[in-house]
Structure formats: structure tokens, C-alpha cells
Short mmCIF file of N, CA, C and O in Angstrom, two decimals:
data_model
loop_
_atom_site.label_atom_id
_atom_site.label_comp_id
_atom_site.label_asym_id
_atom_site.label_seq_id
_atom_site.Cartn_x
_atom_site.Cartn_y
_atom_site.Cartn_z
N MET B 1 81.29 145.32 287.37
CA MET B 1 80.18 145.66 286.49
C MET B 1 79.30 144.46 286.21
O MET B 1 78.10 144.58 286.14
N SER B 2 79.89 143.28 286.05
CA SER B 2 79.07 142.12 285.70
C SER B 2 78.09 141.78 286.82
O SER B 2 77.00 141.30 286.56
N GLY B 3 78.47 142.03 288.09
CA GLY B 3 77.54 141.79 289.19
C GLY B 3 76.31 142.68 289.08
O GLY B 3 75.20 142.26 289.38
N TYR B 4 76.51 143.91 288.64
CA TYR B 4 75.40 144.84 288.46
C TYR B 4 74.45 144.32 287.39
O TYR B 4 73.24 144.29 287.58
N VAL B 5 75.01 143.88 286.27
CA VAL B 5 74.17 143.39 285.17
C VAL B 5 73.39 142.16 285.61
O VAL B 5 72.21 142.01 285.27
N ARG B 6 73.99 141.30 286.38
CA ARG B 6 73.31 140.08 286.81
C ARG B 6 72.20 140.33 287.81
O ARG B 6 71.25 139.55 287.90
N THR B 7 72.30 141.39 288.60
CA THR B 7 71.31 141.60 289.66
C THR B 7 70.32 142.71 289.37
O THR B 7 69.39 142.91 290.14
N ILE B 8 70.45 143.44 288.28
CA ILE B 8 69.60 144.60 288.01
C ILE B 8 68.12 144.23 287.94
O ILE B 8 67.26 145.01 288.35
N ARG B 9 67.80 143.05 287.47
CA ARG B 9 66.39 142.68 287.30
C ARG B 9 65.60 142.75 288.59
O ARG B 9 64.46 143.16 288.60
N GLU B 10 66.20 142.35 289.70
CA GLU B 10 65.45 142.37 290.96
C GLU B 10 65.18 143.79 291.46
O GLU B 10 64.33 143.99 292.31
N TYR B 11 65.89 144.77 290.94
CA TYR B 11 65.70 146.17 291.35
C TYR B 11 64.90 146.99 290.33
O TYR B 11 64.65 148.16 290.57
N MET B 12 64.53 146.38 289.24
CA MET B 12 63.75 147.11 288.24
C MET B 12 62.38 147.41 288.81
O MET B 12 61.70 146.51 289.31
N PRO B 13 61.94 148.68 288.75
CA PRO B 13 60.63 149.01 289.32
C PRO B 13 59.50 148.37 288.52
O PRO B 13 59.56 148.27 287.32
N LYS B 14 58.48 147.95 289.24
CA LYS B 14 57.29 147.41 288.59
C LYS B 14 56.43 148.58 288.14
O LYS B 14 56.12 149.48 288.92
N GLN B 15 56.08 148.60 286.88
CA GLN B 15 55.29 149.68 286.31
C GLN B 15 53.82 149.27 286.28
O GLN B 15 53.49 148.17 285.84
N PRO B 16 52.92 150.17 286.74
CA PRO B 16 51.50 149.86 286.61
C PRO B 16 51.11 149.85 285.13
O PRO B 16 51.77 150.49 284.31
N SER B 17 50.04 149.15 284.81
CA SER B 17 49.58 149.10 283.42
C SER B 17 49.07 150.48 283.02
O SER B 17 48.21 151.05 283.68
N PRO B 18 49.60 151.01 281.91
CA PRO B 18 49.15 152.34 281.47
C PRO B 18 47.78 152.27 280.79
O PRO B 18 47.30 151.21 280.43
N THR B 19 47.19 153.44 280.61
CA THR B 19 45.99 153.60 279.80
C THR B 19 46.49 153.97 278.41
O THR B 19 47.21 154.96 278.25
N TRP B 20 46.13 153.17 277.40
CA TRP B 20 46.72 153.31 276.06
C TRP B 20 45.87 154.16 275.12
O TRP B 20 44.64 154.09 275.15
N THR B 21 46.55 154.91 274.27
CA THR B 21 45.94 155.63 273.16
C THR B 21 46.67 155.17 271.90
O THR B 21 47.90 155.23 271.83
N GLU B 22 45.91 154.70 270.90
CA GLU B 22 46.54 154.17 269.69
C GLU B 22 46.66 155.26 268.62
O GLU B 22 45.73 156.02 268.38
N LEU B 23 47.84 155.30 267.99
CA LEU B 23 48.05 156.22 266.88
C LEU B 23 47.56 155.57 265.59
O LEU B 23 47.69 154.35 265.43
N PRO B 24 47.05 156.33 264.64
CA PRO B 24 46.54 155.75 263.39
C PRO B 24 47.66 155.49 262.38
O PRO B 24 47.70 156.06 261.30
N LEU B 25 48.59 154.62 262.76
CA LEU B 25 49.72 154.30 261.88
C LEU B 25 49.69 152.85 261.40
O LEU B 25 50.61 152.41 260.70
N ALA B 26 48.67 152.10 261.76
CA ALA B 26 48.59 150.69 261.36
C ALA B 26 48.64 150.55 259.85
O ALA B 26 47.98 151.29 259.12
N GLY B 27 49.47 149.64 259.38
CA GLY B 27 49.60 149.37 257.95
C GLY B 27 50.68 150.18 257.25
O GLY B 27 51.04 149.88 256.12
N GLU B 28 51.21 151.20 257.93
CA GLU B 28 52.26 152.02 257.33
C GLU B 28 53.56 151.21 257.24
O GLU B 28 53.87 150.42 258.12
N ARG B 29 54.32 151.43 256.17
CA ARG B 29 55.59 150.74 255.99
C ARG B 29 56.63 151.36 256.90
O ARG B 29 56.77 152.57 256.95
N LEU B 30 57.37 150.52 257.62
CA LEU B 30 58.32 150.96 258.63
C LEU B 30 59.74 151.04 258.07
O LEU B 30 60.20 150.12 257.40
N SER B 31 60.41 152.15 258.35
CA SER B 31 61.83 152.27 258.05
C SER B 31 62.62 151.80 259.26
O SER B 31 63.40 150.86 259.18
N GLU B 32 62.41 152.46 260.43
CA GLU B 32 63.09 152.03 261.65
C GLU B 32 62.45 152.67 262.87
O GLU B 32 61.72 153.65 262.78
N ILE B 33 62.76 152.08 264.01
CA ILE B 33 62.41 152.62 265.32
C ILE B 33 63.74 152.89 266.00
O ILE B 33 64.63 152.02 265.99
N VAL B 34 63.92 154.06 266.58
CA VAL B 34 65.18 154.41 267.23
C VAL B 34 64.90 154.92 268.64
O VAL B 34 64.07 155.81 268.83
N LEU B 35 65.58 154.33 269.62
CA LEU B 35 65.59 154.83 270.99
C LEU B 35 66.93 155.48 271.20
O LEU B 35 67.98 154.87 270.93
N PHE B 36 66.94 156.74 271.65
CA PHE B 36 68.19 157.45 271.91
C PHE B 36 68.11 158.12 273.26
O PHE B 36 67.12 158.78 273.57
N GLY B 37 69.13 157.95 274.07
CA GLY B 37 69.19 158.68 275.32
C GLY B 37 69.72 157.84 276.45
O GLY B 37 70.45 156.87 276.27
N HIS B 38 69.33 158.24 277.67
CA HIS B 38 69.76 157.57 278.88
C HIS B 38 68.61 157.62 279.87
O HIS B 38 67.51 158.06 279.54
N GLY B 39 68.85 157.20 281.10
CA GLY B 39 67.78 157.03 282.08
C GLY B 39 66.98 158.27 282.41
O GLY B 39 65.80 158.17 282.75
N LYS B 40 67.56 159.44 282.33
CA LYS B 40 66.81 160.65 282.67
C LYS B 40 66.23 161.36 281.46
O LYS B 40 65.37 162.21 281.59
N ASP B 41 66.70 161.02 280.27
CA ASP B 41 66.23 161.72 279.07
C ASP B 41 66.39 160.79 277.87
O ASP B 41 67.50 160.58 277.39
N ALA B 42 65.29 160.22 277.42
CA ALA B 42 65.33 159.33 276.27
C ALA B 42 64.14 159.62 275.36
O ALA B 42 63.05 159.96 275.82
N ASP B 43 64.38 159.51 274.07
CA ASP B 43 63.34 159.72 273.07
C ASP B 43 63.25 158.50 272.16
O ASP B 43 64.24 157.80 271.94
N VAL B 44 62.06 158.29 271.62
CA VAL B 44 61.83 157.20 270.68
C VAL B 44 61.29 157.82 269.39
O VAL B 44 60.37 158.64 269.43
N MET B 45 61.90 157.43 268.27
CA MET B 45 61.43 157.90 266.97
C MET B 45 60.94 156.71 266.16
O MET B 45 61.62 155.69 266.07
N VAL B 46 59.77 156.86 265.57
CA VAL B 46 59.26 155.88 264.61
C VAL B 46 59.36 156.57 263.25
O VAL B 46 58.73 157.61 263.02
N GLU B 47 60.17 156.00 262.36
CA GLU B 47 60.32 156.56 261.02
C GLU B 47 59.68 155.62 260.03
O GLU B 47 59.97 154.42 260.00
N LEU B 48 58.81 156.18 259.20
CA LEU B 48 58.13 155.39 258.18
C LEU B 48 58.93 155.44 256.88
O LEU B 48 59.79 156.31 256.70
N LEU B 49 58.64 154.53 255.99
CA LEU B 49 59.36 154.46 254.72
C LEU B 49 59.15 155.72 253.87
O LEU B 49 60.01 156.09 253.09
N ASP B 50 58.03 156.42 254.08
CA ASP B 50 57.80 157.66 253.34
C ASP B 50 58.51 158.87 253.99
O ASP B 50 58.27 160.00 253.63
N GLU B 51 59.38 158.59 254.96
CA GLU B 51 60.25 159.55 255.65
C GLU B 51 59.54 160.40 256.70
O GLU B 51 60.14 161.30 257.27
N ARG B 52 58.27 160.11 256.99
CA ARG B 52 57.64 160.80 258.12
C ARG B 52 58.25 160.24 259.40
O ARG B 52 58.51 159.04 259.51
N ARG B 53 58.49 161.15 260.36
CA ARG B 53 59.11 160.76 261.63
C ARG B 53 58.23 161.24 262.78
O ARG B 53 57.83 162.40 262.82
N PHE B 54 58.00 160.35 263.73
CA PHE B 54 57.20 160.66 264.91
C PHE B 54 58.08 160.42 266.13
O PHE B 54 58.59 159.32 266.32
N VAL B 55 58.28 161.47 266.95
CA VAL B 55 59.19 161.39 268.08
C VAL B 55 58.40 161.55 269.38
O VAL B 55 57.59 162.47 269.51
N PHE B 56 58.68 160.66 270.34
CA PHE B 56 58.00 160.65 271.63
C PHE B 56 59.04 160.65 272.74
O PHE B 56 60.07 159.98 272.64
N GLY B 57 58.76 161.38 273.82
CA GLY B 57 59.60 161.31 275.00
C GLY B 57 59.25 160.06 275.79
O GLY B 57 58.07 159.80 276.06
N LEU B 58 60.26 159.27 276.14
CA LEU B 58 60.01 158.04 276.89
C LEU B 58 59.88 158.37 278.37
O LEU B 58 60.82 158.83 278.99
N GLY B 59 58.69 158.16 278.90
CA GLY B 59 58.43 158.45 280.30
C GLY B 59 58.12 157.20 281.09
O GLY B 59 57.82 157.26 282.27
N GLY B 60 58.19 156.05 280.47
CA GLY B 60 57.90 154.77 281.13
C GLY B 60 58.68 153.68 280.42
O GLY B 60 59.90 153.77 280.30
N THR B 61 57.98 152.71 279.90
CA THR B 61 58.63 151.58 279.23
C THR B 61 58.46 151.69 277.72
O THR B 61 57.53 152.33 277.22
N LEU B 62 59.37 151.05 277.00
CA LEU B 62 59.24 150.87 275.55
C LEU B 62 59.18 149.38 275.31
O LEU B 62 60.07 148.64 275.75
N ARG B 63 58.14 148.94 274.62
CA ARG B 63 58.02 147.53 274.22
C ARG B 63 57.90 147.50 272.71
O ARG B 63 57.02 148.14 272.15
N VAL B 64 58.78 146.75 272.08
CA VAL B 64 58.70 146.55 270.64
C VAL B 64 58.41 145.07 270.43
O VAL B 64 59.22 144.22 270.79
N HIS B 65 57.23 144.78 269.89
CA HIS B 65 56.85 143.40 269.59
C HIS B 65 57.33 143.13 268.18
O HIS B 65 56.82 143.71 267.22
N GLY B 66 58.32 142.27 268.07
CA GLY B 66 58.96 142.05 266.79
C GLY B 66 58.39 140.90 266.00
O GLY B 66 57.33 140.36 266.32
N CYS B 67 59.12 140.56 264.98
CA CYS B 67 58.71 139.51 264.06
C CYS B 67 59.96 139.04 263.33
O CYS B 67 61.02 139.67 263.43
N PRO B 68 59.88 137.95 262.59
CA PRO B 68 61.03 137.56 261.79
C PRO B 68 61.41 138.70 260.85
O PRO B 68 60.54 139.34 260.26
N GLY B 69 62.67 138.99 260.76
CA GLY B 69 63.15 140.06 259.89
C GLY B 69 63.41 141.36 260.62
O GLY B 69 64.04 142.25 260.06
N LEU B 70 62.93 141.50 261.85
CA LEU B 70 63.20 142.70 262.63
C LEU B 70 64.55 142.53 263.32
O LEU B 70 64.76 141.58 264.06
N LYS B 71 65.46 143.44 263.05
CA LYS B 71 66.80 143.38 263.63
C LYS B 71 66.93 144.44 264.71
O LYS B 71 66.26 145.47 264.67
N THR B 72 67.82 144.20 265.66
CA THR B 72 68.09 145.15 266.73
C THR B 72 69.57 145.44 266.76
O THR B 72 70.39 144.53 266.65
N GLU B 73 69.91 146.72 266.92
CA GLU B 73 71.31 147.13 266.99
C GLU B 73 71.44 148.11 268.16
O GLU B 73 70.67 149.07 268.25
N VAL B 74 72.38 147.86 269.07
CA VAL B 74 72.63 148.74 270.20
C VAL B 74 74.01 149.34 270.03
O VAL B 74 74.99 148.63 269.82
N THR B 75 74.09 150.69 270.11
CA THR B 75 75.34 151.40 269.92
C THR B 75 75.57 152.33 271.10
O THR B 75 74.65 153.07 271.49
N ARG B 76 76.76 152.32 271.64
CA ARG B 76 77.14 153.26 272.69
C ARG B 76 77.36 154.61 272.01
O ARG B 76 78.10 154.72 271.04
N TRP B 77 76.71 155.67 272.51
CA TRP B 77 76.84 156.99 271.90
C TRP B 77 77.91 157.81 272.60
O TRP B 77 78.79 158.37 272.00
N ASP B 78 77.80 157.92 273.91
CA ASP B 78 78.78 158.67 274.70
C ASP B 78 78.87 158.02 276.08
O ASP B 78 78.49 156.86 276.22
N ASP B 79 79.33 158.74 277.07
CA ASP B 79 79.51 158.16 278.40
C ASP B 79 78.20 157.76 279.06
O ASP B 79 78.20 156.98 280.01
N ARG B 80 77.09 158.29 278.60
CA ARG B 80 75.81 158.03 279.26
C ARG B 80 74.73 157.49 278.34
O ARG B 80 73.75 156.93 278.81
N SER B 81 74.85 157.69 277.07
CA SER B 81 73.72 157.43 276.18
C SER B 81 73.94 156.24 275.26
O SER B 81 75.07 155.91 274.91
N LEU B 82 72.83 155.63 274.89
CA LEU B 82 72.80 154.52 273.93
C LEU B 82 71.86 154.87 272.79
O LEU B 82 70.91 155.64 272.96
N ILE B 83 72.12 154.25 271.65
CA ILE B 83 71.18 154.26 270.54
C ILE B 83 70.76 152.80 270.33
O ILE B 83 71.61 151.93 270.19
N ILE B 84 69.47 152.56 270.33
CA ILE B 84 68.95 151.22 270.03
C ILE B 84 68.07 151.37 268.80
O ILE B 84 67.12 152.14 268.80
N ARG B 85 68.43 150.63 267.75
CA ARG B 85 67.68 150.68 266.49
C ARG B 85 66.99 149.35 266.25
O ARG B 85 67.57 148.29 266.46
N TYR B 86 65.75 149.44 265.79
CA TYR B 86 64.98 148.29 265.33
C TYR B 86 64.69 148.55 263.86
O TYR B 86 64.11 149.58 263.52
N PHE B 87 65.09 147.64 262.98
CA PHE B 87 64.96 147.90 261.55
C PHE B 87 64.91 146.59 260.80
O PHE B 87 65.13 145.52 261.36
N GLY B 88 64.64 146.66 259.51
CA GLY B 88 64.61 145.49 258.65
C GLY B 88 63.95 145.83 257.33
O GLY B 88 63.51 146.95 257.11
N GLN B 89 63.88 144.85 256.46
CA GLN B 89 63.27 145.02 255.16
C GLN B 89 61.82 144.52 255.19
O GLN B 89 61.52 143.54 255.87
N ASN B 90 60.97 145.18 254.42
CA ASN B 90 59.58 144.74 254.24
C ASN B 90 58.84 144.55 255.57
O ASN B 90 58.29 143.49 255.85
N LEU B 91 58.85 145.62 256.38
CA LEU B 91 58.15 145.60 257.66
C LEU B 91 57.06 146.66 257.66
O LEU B 91 57.17 147.69 257.00
N LYS B 92 56.00 146.38 258.41
CA LYS B 92 54.92 147.36 258.54
C LYS B 92 54.57 147.51 260.01
O LYS B 92 54.83 146.64 260.84
N VAL B 93 53.97 148.64 260.32
CA VAL B 93 53.49 148.92 261.66
C VAL B 93 52.15 148.22 261.83
O VAL B 93 51.26 148.37 260.99
N VAL B 94 52.02 147.46 262.90
CA VAL B 94 50.72 146.89 263.25
C VAL B 94 50.01 147.85 264.20
O VAL B 94 48.83 148.13 264.04
N ALA B 95 50.76 148.38 265.17
CA ALA B 95 50.17 149.32 266.12
C ALA B 95 51.26 150.13 266.80
O ALA B 95 52.36 149.62 267.02
N VAL B 96 50.94 151.37 267.11
CA VAL B 96 51.76 152.22 267.98
C VAL B 96 50.81 152.74 269.04
O VAL B 96 49.82 153.41 268.73
N ARG B 97 51.10 152.37 270.30
CA ARG B 97 50.26 152.80 271.41
C ARG B 97 51.09 153.64 272.37
O ARG B 97 52.21 153.29 272.69
N LEU B 98 50.50 154.74 272.84
CA LEU B 98 51.14 155.61 273.81
C LEU B 98 50.36 155.49 275.11
O LEU B 98 49.13 155.58 275.11
N GLY B 99 51.08 155.29 276.21
CA GLY B 99 50.41 155.06 277.49
C GLY B 99 50.73 156.11 278.54
O GLY B 99 51.85 156.60 278.62
N VAL B 100 49.72 156.44 279.31
CA VAL B 100 49.84 157.35 280.44
C VAL B 100 49.18 156.71 281.66
O VAL B 100 48.58 155.64 281.56
N ARG B 101 49.27 157.37 282.80
CA ARG B 101 48.85 156.78 284.07
C ARG B 101 47.36 156.52 284.21
O ARG B 101 46.95 155.53 284.79
N ASP B 102 46.52 157.44 283.74
CA ASP B 102 45.09 157.26 284.00
C ASP B 102 44.23 157.80 282.85
O ASP B 102 44.75 158.38 281.90
N GLN B 103 42.93 157.59 282.97
CA GLN B 103 42.00 157.95 281.90
C GLN B 103 41.97 159.45 281.64
O GLN B 103 41.88 159.89 280.50
N ALA B 104 42.06 160.27 282.69
CA ALA B 104 42.03 161.72 282.50
C ALA B 104 43.23 162.17 281.67
O ALA B 104 43.09 162.98 280.75
N GLU B 105 44.41 161.64 281.98
CA GLU B 105 45.60 161.96 281.17
C GLU B 105 45.45 161.43 279.75
O GLU B 105 45.87 162.07 278.80
N ALA B 106 44.84 160.25 279.60
CA ALA B 106 44.66 159.65 278.27
C ALA B 106 43.76 160.54 277.41
O ALA B 106 44.02 160.69 276.21
N GLU B 107 42.75 161.13 277.99
CA GLU B 107 41.86 162.01 277.22
C GLU B 107 42.61 163.28 276.79
O GLU B 107 42.46 163.73 275.66
N GLU B 108 43.42 163.84 277.68
CA GLU B 108 44.22 165.02 277.34
C GLU B 108 45.26 164.67 276.27
O GLU B 108 45.46 165.42 275.32
N LEU B 109 45.89 163.50 276.42
CA LEU B 109 46.87 163.04 275.43
C LEU B 109 46.21 162.86 274.07
O LEU B 109 46.75 163.28 273.05
N ALA B 110 45.03 162.25 274.03
CA ALA B 110 44.33 162.01 272.76
C ALA B 110 44.05 163.33 272.05
O ALA B 110 44.21 163.43 270.82
N ALA B 111 43.66 164.36 272.79
CA ALA B 111 43.41 165.67 272.18
C ALA B 111 44.70 166.26 271.62
O ALA B 111 44.72 166.79 270.50
N ASP B 112 45.80 166.14 272.39
CA ASP B 112 47.09 166.65 271.91
C ASP B 112 47.58 165.87 270.69
O ASP B 112 48.14 166.43 269.76
N ILE B 113 47.35 164.55 270.68
CA ILE B 113 47.75 163.72 269.54
C ILE B 113 47.00 164.15 268.29
O ILE B 113 47.58 164.23 267.20
N HIS B 114 45.71 164.42 268.43
CA HIS B 114 44.90 164.84 267.29
C HIS B 114 45.50 166.10 266.64
O HIS B 114 45.68 166.17 265.43
N GLU B 115 45.84 167.10 267.46
CA GLU B 115 46.45 168.33 266.96
C GLU B 115 47.84 168.05 266.37
O GLU B 115 48.21 168.59 265.33
N TRP B 116 48.59 167.21 267.04
CA TRP B 116 49.96 166.88 266.63
C TRP B 116 49.97 166.16 265.28
O TRP B 116 50.78 166.47 264.41
N LEU B 117 49.08 165.21 265.11
CA LEU B 117 49.01 164.47 263.85
C LEU B 117 48.54 165.34 262.69
O LEU B 117 48.87 165.07 261.54
N ALA B 118 47.78 166.39 262.99
CA ALA B 118 47.34 167.31 261.95
C ALA B 118 48.54 168.01 261.30
O ALA B 118 48.46 168.45 260.16
N THR B 119 49.67 168.06 262.01
CA THR B 119 50.90 168.66 261.47
C THR B 119 51.87 167.57 260.98
O THR B 119 53.04 167.85 260.74
N ASP B 120 51.39 166.32 260.86
CA ASP B 120 52.21 165.16 260.48
C ASP B 120 53.35 164.92 261.45
O ASP B 120 54.40 164.41 261.07
N GLY B 121 53.17 165.31 262.71
CA GLY B 121 54.19 165.05 263.72
C GLY B 121 55.48 165.79 263.48
O GLY B 121 56.55 165.31 263.85
N VAL B 122 55.40 166.97 262.85
CA VAL B 122 56.61 167.73 262.52
C VAL B 122 57.44 168.03 263.76
O VAL B 122 58.65 167.87 263.76
N ASP B 123 56.81 168.44 264.84
CA ASP B 123 57.51 168.67 266.10
C ASP B 123 57.38 167.42 266.96
O ASP B 123 56.55 166.55 266.70
N ASP B 124 58.20 167.36 268.01
CA ASP B 124 58.08 166.25 268.95
C ASP B 124 56.78 166.36 269.73
O ASP B 124 56.30 167.47 269.99
N LEU B 125 56.21 165.24 270.10
CA LEU B 125 55.05 165.22 270.98
C LEU B 125 55.58 165.46 272.39
O LEU B 125 56.42 164.71 272.88
N LEU B 126 55.12 166.50 273.05
CA LEU B 126 55.69 166.92 274.33
C LEU B 126 55.04 166.22 275.51
O LEU B 126 54.49 166.84 276.42
N TRP B 127 55.11 164.91 275.49
CA TRP B 127 54.61 164.07 276.58
C TRP B 127 55.67 163.03 276.89
O TRP B 127 56.34 162.53 275.98
N GLY B 128 55.81 162.65 278.14
CA GLY B 128 56.60 161.48 278.51
C GLY B 128 55.63 160.32 278.63
O GLY B 128 54.75 160.33 279.49
N VAL B 129 55.76 159.33 277.77
CA VAL B 129 54.77 158.25 277.69
C VAL B 129 55.44 156.89 277.70
O VAL B 129 56.62 156.75 277.42
N SER B 130 54.66 155.88 278.04
CA SER B 130 55.06 154.50 277.77
C SER B 130 54.69 154.24 276.32
O SER B 130 53.73 154.82 275.79
N ILE B 131 55.46 153.38 275.68
CA ILE B 131 55.27 153.17 274.24
C ILE B 131 55.24 151.67 273.96
O ILE B 131 56.10 150.94 274.45
N GLU B 132 54.27 151.26 273.17
CA GLU B 132 54.18 149.87 272.74
C GLU B 132 54.04 149.88 271.22
O GLU B 132 53.14 150.54 270.69
N ILE B 133 54.96 149.20 270.54
CA ILE B 133 54.97 149.18 269.08
C ILE B 133 54.94 147.73 268.61
O ILE B 133 55.73 146.92 269.08
N GLU B 134 54.03 147.42 267.71
CA GLU B 134 53.97 146.09 267.11
C GLU B 134 54.35 146.20 265.64
O GLU B 134 53.90 147.10 264.94
N VAL B 135 55.21 145.28 265.20
CA VAL B 135 55.72 145.26 263.84
C VAL B 135 55.45 143.89 263.23
O VAL B 135 55.55 142.87 263.92
N ALA B 136 55.13 143.86 261.94
CA ALA B 136 54.88 142.59 261.24
C ALA B 136 55.56 142.64 259.87
O ALA B 136 55.78 143.72 259.32
N PRO B 137 55.86 141.47 259.32
CA PRO B 137 56.44 141.45 257.98
C PRO B 137 55.38 141.75 256.93
O PRO B 137 54.19 141.51 257.14
N ILE B 138 55.84 142.28 255.81
CA ILE B 138 54.97 142.44 254.64
C ILE B 138 55.30 141.27 253.72
O ILE B 138 56.44 141.12 253.29
N PHE B 139 54.33 140.45 253.50
CA PHE B 139 54.55 139.28 252.66
C PHE B 139 54.39 139.67 251.20
O PHE B 139 53.41 140.29 250.81
N GLN B 140 55.37 139.30 250.42
CA GLN B 140 55.37 139.59 248.97
C GLN B 140 54.57 138.52 248.27
O GLN B 140 54.73 137.32 248.54
N ALA B 141 53.73 138.91 247.35
CA ALA B 141 52.94 137.95 246.58
C ALA B 141 53.85 137.16 245.65
O ALA B 141 54.75 137.69 245.03
N ALA B 142 53.64 135.84 245.62
CA ALA B 142 54.40 134.96 244.74
C ALA B 142 53.92 135.16 243.30
O ALA B 142 52.74 135.26 243.02
N ASN B 143 54.87 135.21 242.39
CA ASN B 143 54.51 135.40 240.97
C ASN B 143 54.27 134.09 240.28
O ASN B 143 54.79 133.10 240.45
#
């Protein structure tokens, strides 16, 4: 198994740069980001401190741009699946971007996102997307 782990990088497919659509979540307080699944079926959930949850099907890459205070925890779930959690105290969302292959798909995705956000993301967004999430600390004012 260790040989596999050491050599996997050279076999990782190169992903083309997606066309990004940004969700209007900047400035929201973050509870956690959770990746759950395996290579054929994985979902990413962004949970805000107000308990709203936004779930996306992972169809490409997930990039989480962290900051001091952002912790990562990886847990084996079953024979095939992992849970990866990103969490911490006093964190906010800087950006959540969803990516697809081209501009035509991005326009269709943007329309679906508009309808989806009108329901506060109650159901999962039924797209397989690349996901880029930026997180920053919330600085407390000194008294």
C-alpha cells in the first residue's frame, strides 16, 4: 500500500481550469465544510453558523484555501468512504466558487443556482462541480 501512496501523484489526472460561478456567501460565518464519499460518489457540504447547509456533488476537484485556525480531520467511514471535515472557531467564508467545463454550462449552472438559492439550498444542488472555498478568520475587536 505504501508504494501506491508514494506514486499516486504521477497518475493524478490534470484537470483543465473550470469556468467559475461564485455563490453569494461571502462574509457568512462558517460552521464547517464536510467532504463525504469516495471516488465515484462524493458530496461537499458547507454549513454556516446559522445552520444553513449547502450541498454540492463533487464532479472535479475540491480546494479549500485555509487560514490560521482552520482545522482538518479525516475519518474512515467504511470500506470505501472517507469524511474530511474543515472546521474551527471564528471563521468566515471569503468565497465559494462552483466550476464547470465551459461558459455554456456556467450560464446554465448560474440559472440553476439562482433558483436553488431562492429555497436557501434546502435540497442538494444537482450538479457535479469543481469547488473552491476560501476561509478567513474573524478578528475580534480588542476591548
